[in-house]
Structures are given as structure tokens and as C-alpha cells.
């Protein structure tokens, strides 16, 4: 049976939070147990260097993210789990793709255009002020991540669809120039059922907003953060609207439909915000208690994490190295004998 290749990268620039878990980690781990899928999960540590230039932070984030995925039950027998920087073929392919990628295509990348717009709005005489080549060309690195393993599907949010389209464009250009079907054209996989959690202030949970709830903070810290979640001023006894409420949204992401329906009813009956926060805390704490213990144990055994990632890199390179060797010959860089 031919398995569908599904690839997901996790940027190592921060500490995983509940939004990461619900939006990306949980559905990916479920996919890792699907016998019809060949999953590739990698720590996108080369991508992290674009924004995170604190070496200690990048190193710690790599450790924390790897420990998080393992603590939550990633099936590393089925899934290839590796560090991007452990697979040098990614960089070599990235250069080959850079050499066929039109600059105009990169000019249209959302992140680059947003950075230019910010400079122009700030009155900078240089629209490219502070924009590195890493930021400008990172869609090519992302394309290399995907095309190196000829992924069929790449799970992304709507804001990332453009990058998959760019990967298709670059792959098609390479195939055309070198007259062959070397790369599979990947498809963006957007799951409308995947939730986007709000953070403490009601905006999307994001490190950039400093409104996150870390996955494996202590019970004391978790309680403190849940109590900081923004609510309105309705008193106990007054009916409340569950829709649009961050507390209800987070709670619903961790219980079944019956549990969510019961809480919605209690909102209509006028449950107090303090009681809601206590219930949300208990729910989260119960859900995260065992994974938190596994996570702490993994952090205390970095040698085990290193071993898992090295095994994953060996499996990844067993596929990547022969493919890139073939591509060297395709572009004229093969050996003479």
C-alpha cells in the first residue's frame, strides 16, 4: 500500500502553548498513528534563526518542543521526527531551488510585503530596512523542506496557503527546466475543524501578543493564567453568551460535545466567572497532568531526546541523500566517474 506523505514543521522559537497544541500538535499526533499516512515531523530550527537570534533561546526551544511532542505521544516508529538542521540535504536543495525561483515570486510573499509596508508606514526611506535575506527567501527553504521528501500534503492554516502554492510553482519550474517529474506538487491541507484558540486578552493566542498559556507550566502558574483570562462584567446569576467567550472556547477544546453543551447551558443559567475559571483550570490540569510529568522527565534526560532525533535524522537522510545525489546529476553537478 502506498502511503500518503504528510509533512509538518514546528518552528523552534518559543515555548509550546495551548494554541499550538489544539491547532497543530494534537491533530498531527493523531495523524502519526494513521497506518495509511507516512508522516514527517521536523523541528524547523533553521527557520527559527530568521527571527530568534538568541542562541540560548533557540537551543532551549528545540529541547522544549521535542520534549512536548514526545510527552504527548508522538509515534516515532511510524513518523519520521527529526531536526531540520540535522539533514544537510535541506540546505543543498534550497540552493538548487533558489537558482530557479524568480525574485518576483518572493516579492509577493505575505511576510515580506508586511515588513515593507511596516517600514513605509513608519516613514523609513528604505522599504527593506531590517529585512534579512532569511525573511525574504524563507518560502524557498520551506519549499525545500517539502520537496525533499515529495510530500503529498502539508497541513497549514489559511495564512500559510501561499507558501504551498509557491512550493508548487518552484517545483514546477525545476521540473520544466530540467525536463522531468522530479518533484511531486504538494497540496495544502486546511482542516476547518482545527480550532484557533484565543489567549488571555481575547486575541489569537500567540507569543507575539504575550497572551499564551504554556503547555506544561506548573499547576500554580496554570491557575494564575486561567484567572487572568479576560471576561466581561456580568455578575453571577446573569445569563452569559458562550459564543465568543475565551473561557468557553478553551474548555470546549478539551471536552466532548456533551461537556460543551452542559457548560453552554450553565452559561445561560448565569454561572459566575470565578466558577467558570475554576472549572476550566480543573479541566486543563487533569488533561495535562500526565503529559506534564512525562515532559519534565524528558527535560531531565536530554540524551534520550537527542537519541530519538538522531534516529529520526538517520531515517530522513536515508531518503534525502540518494534523492539529492540524483538531483546533483540532473543539474550538472554529478561526479565524473
XYZ file of C-alpha atoms in Angstrom, residues 60 106 175 188 223:
5
model
C 16.069 25.697 24.793
C 9.424 36.198 -3.388
C 10.667 20.133 -13.426
C -2.172 22.445 1.163
C -4.305 28.571 37.752
